[in-house]
Amino acid sequence: MSVDDFARRLRAREQVLGYWSVIDSPVSTEWLAHLGWDYLCLDLQHGLIGYDGMLRGLTAVDAARGPAGLVRVEANDRTYIGKALDAGARGVIVPLIDTADDAALAVSYSRYPPVGVRSYGPMRSQLRVGPLPAEADDAVVVLAMIETPEGLENVESICAVPGLDGIYVGPSDLRIAVGGSSPADSSVDEVFDAALVRIADAAAAAGIACGIHTPSGEVAARRLTQGFTFATVASDLTHLKAASEAHLAAARG
């Protein structure tokens, strides 16, 4: 996939699939990047990855010459977003977006002047993204997470923010936001499902991408039939545990 093709496909609301990485392991990240995913996202908010790990991880993804390397940044912060993009991220997922103003800030931090306020210093990204500011703006996507009561309440105005490429549901926090006692609380299934419909409808009305994190390929496939245009599957750490656990159980007979 070319550098510009991922952004084009996502903005066109084509269906794309990604995988989530929370561990600082460039070799395993590179292996994952060869499997055919459309993107791999490195999690710097809850993952076990720092700046150096992010840089190594993005380099490993790019070595596969396939998927786009995305980063979920620590916060809606000008420095965090700028550093991720300068390191070569082809997009950022920005957590805890509560209002349209929050989303507008995330867009501005991701775009060069005159559209935004991103400072020019693409130390690594210029190897594949840009390096002209307008070219980089075209190739980089910014996605706002909808995962709080305020974000859900304001989802329509968030989706209408100019320059926002898409929204992304954090289902664990969203389930808690709608009254769940935990990310797995099934007693709020009905209100949670209604929230997902509202979010997908808001994105469709605004003509932007709508994504969601999922625990499995089966759930990802189902979400893509429910109005979501992209989905991320699980994480390397959870799959490492699950695979090892299954083999241990089999070995013990």
Short mmCIF file of C-alpha atoms in Angstrom, two decimals:
data_model
loop_
_atom_site.label_atom_id
_atom_site.label_comp_id
_atom_site.label_asym_id
_atom_site.label_seq_id
_atom_site.Cartn_x
_atom_site.Cartn_y
_atom_site.Cartn_z
CA MET A 1 0.00 0.00 0.00
CA SER A 2 1.43 3.39 -0.94
CA VAL A 3 1.92 6.12 1.64
CA ASP A 4 -1.03 8.11 0.31
CA ASP A 5 -3.27 5.09 -0.33
CA PHE A 6 -4.03 4.32 3.30
CA ALA A 7 -5.26 7.85 4.00
CA ARG A 8 -7.28 7.85 0.79
CA ARG A 9 -8.95 4.54 1.58
CA LEU A 10 -9.75 5.50 5.14
CA ARG A 11 -11.19 8.90 4.14
CA ALA A 12 -13.26 7.22 1.44
CA ARG A 13 -14.81 5.03 4.15
CA GLU A 14 -13.43 1.89 2.58
CA GLN A 15 -13.16 -1.05 4.96
CA VAL A 16 -9.69 -1.46 6.45
CA LEU A 17 -8.43 -3.79 9.16
CA GLY A 18 -5.68 -3.29 11.69
CA TYR A 19 -3.84 -4.89 14.55
CA TRP A 20 -2.84 -3.47 17.95
CA SER A 21 0.58 -3.55 19.56
CA VAL A 22 1.28 -2.83 23.22
CA ILE A 23 4.73 -4.40 23.67
CA ASP A 24 8.09 -2.94 22.69
CA SER A 25 9.26 -5.78 20.44
CA PRO A 26 10.36 -4.58 16.99
CA VAL A 27 11.00 -8.08 15.65
CA SER A 28 7.51 -9.33 16.50
CA THR A 29 6.06 -6.07 15.20
CA GLU A 30 7.87 -6.60 11.90
CA TRP A 31 6.52 -10.16 11.67
CA LEU A 32 2.99 -8.87 12.27
CA ALA A 33 3.49 -6.22 9.61
CA HIS A 34 4.09 -8.93 7.00
CA LEU A 35 0.75 -10.66 7.57
CA GLY A 36 -1.46 -8.42 5.43
CA TRP A 37 -3.04 -6.02 7.92
CA ASP A 38 -3.89 -2.60 6.50
CA TYR A 39 -2.41 -0.88 9.54
CA LEU A 40 -0.64 -1.63 12.81
CA CYS A 41 -1.23 0.71 15.74
CA LEU A 42 1.32 1.19 18.51
CA ASP A 43 -0.32 2.04 21.82
CA LEU A 44 1.53 4.70 23.79
CA GLN A 45 -1.39 5.52 26.06
CA HIS A 46 -1.86 2.16 27.78
CA GLY A 47 0.83 0.11 26.06
CA LEU A 48 4.32 -0.69 27.33
CA ILE A 49 5.98 1.48 24.71
CA GLY A 50 7.96 4.71 25.13
CA TYR A 51 9.36 7.09 22.53
CA ASP A 52 12.30 4.84 21.63
CA GLY A 53 9.98 1.86 21.35
CA MET A 54 7.62 3.82 19.14
CA LEU A 55 10.48 4.78 16.84
CA ARG A 56 11.68 1.18 16.61
CA GLY A 57 8.15 -0.08 16.10
CA LEU A 58 7.36 2.35 13.27
CA THR A 59 10.65 1.45 11.60
CA ALA A 60 9.74 -2.24 11.87
CA VAL A 61 6.30 -1.64 10.35
CA ASP A 62 7.78 0.32 7.46
CA ALA A 63 10.34 -2.43 6.82
CA ALA A 64 7.47 -4.67 5.72
CA ARG A 65 6.47 -2.16 3.02
CA GLY A 66 2.84 -2.96 3.61
CA PRO A 67 0.65 -1.65 6.42
CA ALA A 68 0.48 1.90 7.71
CA GLY A 69 2.00 2.51 11.12
CA LEU A 70 -0.37 4.38 13.43
CA VAL A 71 0.15 5.57 16.99
CA ARG A 72 -2.35 6.02 19.78
CA VAL A 73 -0.73 8.96 21.54
CA GLU A 74 -0.69 9.46 25.29
CA ALA A 75 -3.01 12.46 25.23
CA ASN A 76 -4.42 15.23 23.07
CA ASP A 77 -1.15 17.11 23.32
CA ARG A 78 0.77 19.10 20.74
CA THR A 79 4.12 17.58 21.73
CA TYR A 80 2.97 13.95 21.80
CA ILE A 81 1.21 14.22 18.45
CA GLY A 82 4.09 16.07 16.80
CA LYS A 83 6.68 13.59 18.02
CA ALA A 84 4.65 10.61 16.78
CA LEU A 85 4.23 12.17 13.34
CA ASP A 86 7.87 13.26 13.13
CA ALA A 87 8.88 9.68 13.96
CA GLY A 88 6.95 8.48 10.90
CA ALA A 89 3.44 7.66 12.10
CA ARG A 90 0.96 7.75 9.24
CA GLY A 91 -1.79 8.72 11.63
CA VAL A 92 -2.64 9.32 15.24
CA ILE A 93 -5.50 8.02 17.37
CA VAL A 94 -6.16 10.66 20.01
CA PRO A 95 -7.79 9.48 23.26
CA LEU A 96 -10.42 11.10 25.47
CA ILE A 97 -11.96 13.53 22.99
CA ASP A 98 -14.94 15.08 24.78
CA THR A 99 -15.92 18.04 22.61
CA ALA A 100 -15.66 19.50 19.13
CA ASP A 101 -13.07 21.92 20.49
CA ASP A 102 -10.96 18.97 21.65
CA ALA A 103 -11.19 17.43 18.20
CA ALA A 104 -10.30 20.72 16.52
CA LEU A 105 -7.16 20.94 18.65
CA ALA A 106 -6.15 17.40 17.65
CA VAL A 107 -6.57 18.33 13.99
CA SER A 108 -4.53 21.50 14.40
CA TYR A 109 -1.70 19.62 16.13
CA SER A 110 -1.59 17.16 13.20
CA ARG A 111 -1.49 19.70 10.35
CA TYR A 112 1.11 22.21 9.25
CA PRO A 113 0.29 25.92 8.87
CA PRO A 114 -1.84 27.49 7.58
CA VAL A 115 -4.24 24.62 8.32
CA GLY A 116 -2.79 23.78 11.72
CA VAL A 117 0.04 24.48 14.14
CA ARG A 118 2.34 21.45 13.69
CA SER A 119 5.97 22.50 13.93
CA TYR A 120 8.16 21.51 10.99
CA GLY A 121 10.83 18.96 11.91
CA PRO A 122 10.08 15.60 10.26
CA MET A 123 13.25 13.88 11.46
CA ARG A 124 12.28 10.42 10.21
CA SER A 125 8.89 10.86 8.59
CA GLN A 126 10.36 12.76 5.63
CA LEU A 127 11.80 9.47 4.37
CA ARG A 128 8.29 8.33 3.44
CA VAL A 129 5.77 11.07 4.26
CA GLY A 130 5.99 14.46 2.61
CA PRO A 131 8.38 16.14 3.10
CA LEU A 132 6.41 19.13 1.81
CA PRO A 133 3.87 20.22 4.44
CA ALA A 134 0.88 19.93 2.11
CA GLU A 135 1.95 16.43 1.03
CA ALA A 136 2.35 15.34 4.63
CA ASP A 137 -1.06 16.74 5.55
CA ASP A 138 -2.63 14.69 2.76
CA ALA A 139 -0.90 11.49 3.85
CA VAL A 140 -1.50 11.69 7.61
CA VAL A 141 -4.81 10.88 9.31
CA VAL A 142 -6.12 12.05 12.67
CA LEU A 143 -8.74 9.99 14.51
CA ALA A 144 -10.63 11.07 17.62
CA MET A 145 -11.55 8.50 20.25
CA ILE A 146 -15.16 8.40 21.44
CA GLU A 147 -15.09 6.73 24.85
CA THR A 148 -16.50 9.08 27.49
CA PRO A 149 -20.01 10.27 28.44
CA GLU A 150 -19.15 13.72 27.11
CA GLY A 151 -17.71 12.35 23.89
CA LEU A 152 -20.82 10.30 23.25
CA GLU A 153 -23.09 13.24 24.01
CA ASN A 154 -21.13 15.46 21.60
CA VAL A 155 -20.38 12.86 18.93
CA GLU A 156 -22.34 14.63 16.17
CA SER A 157 -20.49 17.94 16.66
CA ILE A 158 -17.17 16.12 16.98
CA CYS A 159 -17.73 14.36 13.67
CA ALA A 160 -18.48 17.70 12.01
CA VAL A 161 -15.07 19.19 12.87
CA PRO A 162 -13.30 20.20 9.64
CA GLY A 163 -10.21 18.16 8.90
CA LEU A 164 -11.05 15.28 11.22
CA ASP A 165 -10.55 12.05 9.28
CA GLY A 166 -12.49 9.73 11.53
CA ILE A 167 -13.53 8.62 14.97
CA TYR A 168 -12.54 5.52 16.91
CA VAL A 169 -14.51 3.77 19.62
CA GLY A 170 -12.75 2.59 22.75
CA PRO A 171 -15.31 -0.05 23.78
CA SER A 172 -13.96 -0.70 27.28
CA ASP A 173 -14.23 2.92 28.36
CA LEU A 174 -17.45 3.43 26.41
CA ARG A 175 -19.14 0.52 28.18
CA ILE A 176 -18.18 2.06 31.51
CA ALA A 177 -19.31 5.47 30.23
CA VAL A 178 -22.83 4.19 29.61
CA GLY A 179 -23.12 2.73 33.09
CA GLY A 180 -21.21 -0.53 33.03
CA SER A 181 -19.43 -1.64 36.19
CA SER A 182 -16.57 -3.05 34.08
CA PRO A 183 -15.54 -3.35 30.42
CA ALA A 184 -17.29 -6.75 30.35
CA ASP A 185 -20.56 -5.77 32.08
CA SER A 186 -23.26 -7.36 29.92
CA SER A 187 -26.08 -5.70 31.85
CA VAL A 188 -25.62 -2.55 29.75
CA ASP A 189 -25.53 -4.34 26.38
CA GLU A 190 -28.67 -2.63 25.13
CA VAL A 191 -27.56 0.93 25.90
CA PHE A 192 -24.03 0.13 24.70
CA ASP A 193 -25.32 -1.17 21.38
CA ALA A 194 -27.50 1.93 21.02
CA ALA A 195 -24.43 4.10 21.60
CA LEU A 196 -22.57 2.25 18.84
CA VAL A 197 -25.44 2.87 16.43
CA ARG A 198 -25.45 6.57 17.32
CA ILE A 199 -21.68 6.84 16.81
CA ALA A 200 -21.70 5.01 13.46
CA ASP A 201 -24.64 7.09 12.25
CA ALA A 202 -22.90 10.34 13.25
CA ALA A 203 -19.77 9.41 11.32
CA ALA A 204 -21.78 8.36 8.26
CA ALA A 205 -23.73 11.63 8.29
CA ALA A 206 -20.48 13.59 8.43
CA GLY A 207 -18.85 11.41 5.76
CA ILE A 208 -15.87 10.43 7.91
CA ALA A 209 -14.39 7.07 8.86
CA CYS A 210 -15.69 5.19 11.88
CA GLY A 211 -13.54 2.62 13.66
CA ILE A 212 -13.66 0.42 16.73
CA HIS A 213 -11.36 -1.78 18.76
CA THR A 214 -12.42 -5.43 18.90
CA PRO A 215 -11.25 -8.57 20.75
CA SER A 216 -11.24 -10.88 17.73
CA GLY A 217 -11.49 -11.18 13.98
CA GLU A 218 -15.02 -12.50 14.32
CA VAL A 219 -16.16 -9.42 16.23
CA ALA A 220 -14.29 -7.17 13.80
CA ALA A 221 -16.14 -8.75 10.88
CA ARG A 222 -19.45 -8.19 12.63
CA ARG A 223 -18.70 -4.54 13.37
CA LEU A 224 -17.89 -3.95 9.70
CA THR A 225 -21.43 -5.05 8.87
CA GLN A 226 -22.85 -2.65 11.47
CA GLY A 227 -21.70 0.63 9.95
CA PHE A 228 -18.09 0.73 11.06
CA THR A 229 -15.58 1.29 8.29
CA PHE A 230 -12.43 0.09 10.04
CA ALA A 231 -11.65 -2.19 12.95
CA THR A 232 -8.65 -3.14 15.02
CA VAL A 233 -8.17 -6.62 16.43
CA ALA A 234 -6.99 -7.47 19.94
CA SER A 235 -3.29 -6.96 20.73
CA ASP A 236 0.01 -8.78 20.55
CA LEU A 237 0.18 -9.22 24.33
CA THR A 238 -3.28 -10.77 24.70
CA HIS A 239 -2.66 -13.13 21.77
CA LEU A 240 0.76 -14.11 23.14
CA LYS A 241 -0.86 -15.07 26.44
CA ALA A 242 -3.78 -16.87 24.80
CA ALA A 243 -1.56 -18.90 22.45
CA SER A 244 0.84 -19.92 25.20
CA GLU A 245 -2.01 -20.81 27.55
CA ALA A 246 -3.66 -23.00 24.90
CA HIS A 247 -0.44 -24.86 24.15
CA LEU A 248 0.23 -25.41 27.86
CA ALA A 249 -3.24 -26.85 28.34
CA ALA A 250 -2.78 -29.14 25.34
CA ALA A 251 0.63 -30.32 26.54
CA ARG A 252 -0.78 -31.20 29.94
CA GLY A 253 -3.50 -33.19 28.22
#
